[in-house]
Short mmCIF file of C-alpha atoms in Angstrom, two decimals:
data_model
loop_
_atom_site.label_atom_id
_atom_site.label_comp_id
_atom_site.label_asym_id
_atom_site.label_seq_id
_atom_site.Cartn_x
_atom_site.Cartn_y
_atom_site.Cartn_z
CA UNK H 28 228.31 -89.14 -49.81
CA UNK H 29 232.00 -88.48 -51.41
CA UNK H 30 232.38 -86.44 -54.55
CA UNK H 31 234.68 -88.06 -57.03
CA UNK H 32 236.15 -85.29 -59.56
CA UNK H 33 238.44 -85.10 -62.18
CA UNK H 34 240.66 -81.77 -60.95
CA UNK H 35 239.86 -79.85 -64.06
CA UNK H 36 236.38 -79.78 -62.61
CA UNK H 37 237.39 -77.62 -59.65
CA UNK H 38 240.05 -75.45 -60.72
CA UNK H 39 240.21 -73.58 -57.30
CA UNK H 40 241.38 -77.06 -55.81
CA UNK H 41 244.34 -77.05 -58.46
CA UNK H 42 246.67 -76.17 -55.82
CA UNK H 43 245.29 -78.17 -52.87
CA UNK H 44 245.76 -81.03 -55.84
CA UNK H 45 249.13 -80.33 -56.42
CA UNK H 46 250.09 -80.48 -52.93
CA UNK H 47 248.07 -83.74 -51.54
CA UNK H 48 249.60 -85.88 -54.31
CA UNK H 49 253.31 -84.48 -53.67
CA UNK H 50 253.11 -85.35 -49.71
CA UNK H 51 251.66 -88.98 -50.63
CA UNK H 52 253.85 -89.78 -53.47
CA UNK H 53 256.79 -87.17 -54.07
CA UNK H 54 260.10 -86.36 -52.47
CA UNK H 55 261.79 -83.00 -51.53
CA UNK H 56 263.12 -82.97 -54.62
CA UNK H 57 260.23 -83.83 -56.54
CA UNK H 58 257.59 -81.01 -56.14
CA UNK H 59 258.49 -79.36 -59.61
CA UNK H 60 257.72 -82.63 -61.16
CA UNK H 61 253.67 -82.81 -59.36
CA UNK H 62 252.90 -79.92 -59.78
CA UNK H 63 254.47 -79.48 -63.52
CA UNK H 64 252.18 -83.01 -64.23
CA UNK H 65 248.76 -82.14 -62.34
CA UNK H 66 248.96 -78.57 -63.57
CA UNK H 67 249.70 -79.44 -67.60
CA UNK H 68 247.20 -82.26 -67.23
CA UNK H 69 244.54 -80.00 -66.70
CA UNK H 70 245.74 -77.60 -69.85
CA UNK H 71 245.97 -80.37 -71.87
CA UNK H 72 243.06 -81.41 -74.51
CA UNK H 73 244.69 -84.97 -74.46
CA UNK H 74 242.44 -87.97 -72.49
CA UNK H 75 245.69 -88.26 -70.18
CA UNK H 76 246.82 -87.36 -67.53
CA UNK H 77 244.22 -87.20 -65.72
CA UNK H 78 244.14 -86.74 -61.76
CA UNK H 79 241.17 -87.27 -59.63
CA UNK H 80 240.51 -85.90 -55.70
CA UNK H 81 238.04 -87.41 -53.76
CA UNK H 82 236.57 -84.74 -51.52
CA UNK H 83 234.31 -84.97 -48.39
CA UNK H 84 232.75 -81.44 -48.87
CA UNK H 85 235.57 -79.25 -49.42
CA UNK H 86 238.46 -81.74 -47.75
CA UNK H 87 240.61 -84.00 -50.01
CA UNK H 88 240.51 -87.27 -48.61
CA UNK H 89 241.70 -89.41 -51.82
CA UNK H 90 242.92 -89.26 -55.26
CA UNK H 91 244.01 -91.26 -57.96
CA UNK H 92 245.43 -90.23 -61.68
CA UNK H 93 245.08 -92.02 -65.39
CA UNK H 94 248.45 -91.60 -67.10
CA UNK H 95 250.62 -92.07 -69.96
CA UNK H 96 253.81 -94.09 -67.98
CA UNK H 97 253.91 -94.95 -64.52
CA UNK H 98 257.86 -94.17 -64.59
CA UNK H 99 258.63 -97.75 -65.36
CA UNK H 100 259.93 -100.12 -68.14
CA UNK H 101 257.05 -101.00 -69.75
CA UNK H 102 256.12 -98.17 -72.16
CA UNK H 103 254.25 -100.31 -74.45
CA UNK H 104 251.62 -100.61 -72.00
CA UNK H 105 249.00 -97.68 -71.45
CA UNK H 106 246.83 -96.15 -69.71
CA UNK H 107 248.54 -96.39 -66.35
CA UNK H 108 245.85 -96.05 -63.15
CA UNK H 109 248.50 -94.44 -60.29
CA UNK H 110 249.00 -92.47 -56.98
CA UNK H 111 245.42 -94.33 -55.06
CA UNK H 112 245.30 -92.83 -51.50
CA UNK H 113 242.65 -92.96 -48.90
CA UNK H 114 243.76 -90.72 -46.01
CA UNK H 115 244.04 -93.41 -43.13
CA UNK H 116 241.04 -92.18 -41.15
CA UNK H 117 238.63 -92.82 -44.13
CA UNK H 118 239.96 -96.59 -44.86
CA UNK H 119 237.97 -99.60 -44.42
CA UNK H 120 234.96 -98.22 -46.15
CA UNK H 121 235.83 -99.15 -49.89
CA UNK H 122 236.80 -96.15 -50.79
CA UNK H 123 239.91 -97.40 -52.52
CA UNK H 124 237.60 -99.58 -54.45
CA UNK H 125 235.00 -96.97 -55.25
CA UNK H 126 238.44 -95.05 -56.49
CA UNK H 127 239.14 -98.01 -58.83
CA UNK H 128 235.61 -98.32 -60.22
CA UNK H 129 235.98 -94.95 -61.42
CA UNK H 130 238.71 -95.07 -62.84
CA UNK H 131 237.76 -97.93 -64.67
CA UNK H 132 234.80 -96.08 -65.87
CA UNK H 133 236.84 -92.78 -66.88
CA UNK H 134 239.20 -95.30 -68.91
CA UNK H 135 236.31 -97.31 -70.56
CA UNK H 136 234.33 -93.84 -70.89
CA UNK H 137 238.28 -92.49 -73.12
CA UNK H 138 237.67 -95.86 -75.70
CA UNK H 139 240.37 -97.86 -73.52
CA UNK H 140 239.66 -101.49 -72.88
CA UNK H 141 242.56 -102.16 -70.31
CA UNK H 142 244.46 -100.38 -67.34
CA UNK H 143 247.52 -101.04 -65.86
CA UNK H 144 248.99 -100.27 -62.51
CA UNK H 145 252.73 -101.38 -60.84
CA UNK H 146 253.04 -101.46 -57.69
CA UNK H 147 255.00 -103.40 -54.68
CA UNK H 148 252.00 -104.09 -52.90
CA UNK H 149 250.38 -107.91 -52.87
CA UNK H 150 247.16 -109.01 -52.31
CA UNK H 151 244.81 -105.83 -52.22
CA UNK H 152 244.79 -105.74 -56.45
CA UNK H 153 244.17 -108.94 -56.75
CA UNK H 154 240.66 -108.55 -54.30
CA UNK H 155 239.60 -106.10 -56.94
CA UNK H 156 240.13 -107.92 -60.10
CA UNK H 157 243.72 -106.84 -61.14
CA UNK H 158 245.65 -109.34 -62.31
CA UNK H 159 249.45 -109.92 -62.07
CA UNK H 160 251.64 -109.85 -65.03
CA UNK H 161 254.93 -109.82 -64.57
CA UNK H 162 257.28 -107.04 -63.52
CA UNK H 163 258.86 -104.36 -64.61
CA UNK H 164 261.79 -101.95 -63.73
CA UNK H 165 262.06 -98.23 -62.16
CA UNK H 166 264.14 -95.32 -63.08
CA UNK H 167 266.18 -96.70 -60.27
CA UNK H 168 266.52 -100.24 -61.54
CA UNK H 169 264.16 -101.16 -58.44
CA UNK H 170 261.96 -104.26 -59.51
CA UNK H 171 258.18 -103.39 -59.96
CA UNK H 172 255.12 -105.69 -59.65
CA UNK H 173 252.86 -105.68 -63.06
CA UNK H 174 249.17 -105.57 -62.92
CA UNK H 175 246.11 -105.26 -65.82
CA UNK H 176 242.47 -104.81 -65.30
CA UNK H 177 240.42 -105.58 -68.11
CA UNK H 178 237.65 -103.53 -68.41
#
């Protein structure tokens, strides 16, 4: 069975944190920015950010985070549900989806009746009850794919 845990649960994974969402998601130039956001989100006595490692035992094999803005256009929609990764080798087991439910419980759990998520990816939101609406735009002007979950 996989642990799901909210980081500020396991504050001797902070750094382990840090780094497995920078090598999914970040840039060279864009460590400063992870670990400033993982590392304030567990000071913080806010409901968000929030960022979530999946472990199997003491391994990080997935992670997700609840937060404020997803870096896009659409500010008047909150909370955001970003950054899902399943290391390849532990795909095809719904652990992406077991990632999701949880999040949807943390959010519901924080008084929120919605999430939202952008993304470029079709077809694997939609199989887990996200719904498309509309896009959006990046820091970069890059088009962005909309979604909601009511939950």
């Amino acid at each position: 069975m996989f642990e799901i845990a909210d980081i500020r649960q396991k504050p001797d994974m902070l750094q382990a944190a840090v780094q497995y969402f920078w090598k999914q998601w970040g840039t060279e130039t864009s460590y400063h920015f992870y670990r400033d956001c993982i590392e304030r989100s567990v000071e913080t006595n806010s409901d968000v950010p929030r960022f979530y490692v999946m472990l199997n035992g003491d391994r990080i094999i997935g992670g997700y985070a609840l937060l404020r803005s997803d870096l896009n256009s659409r500010q008047d929609l909150f909370p955001w549900f970003a950054c899902l990764h399943v290391e390849p080798e532990y795909r095809g087991q719904n652990l992406g989806g077991q990632l999701q439910n949880h999040a949807m419980n943390e959010a519901k759990a924080k008084g929120y009746d919605k999430l939202y998520l952008c993304t470029d990816l079709k077809d694997y939101y939609e199989k887990h009850n996200w719904a498309y609406i509309g896009k959006g735009y990046l820091l970069d002007d890059a088009e962005t794919r909309i979604y909601e979950l009511k939950i």
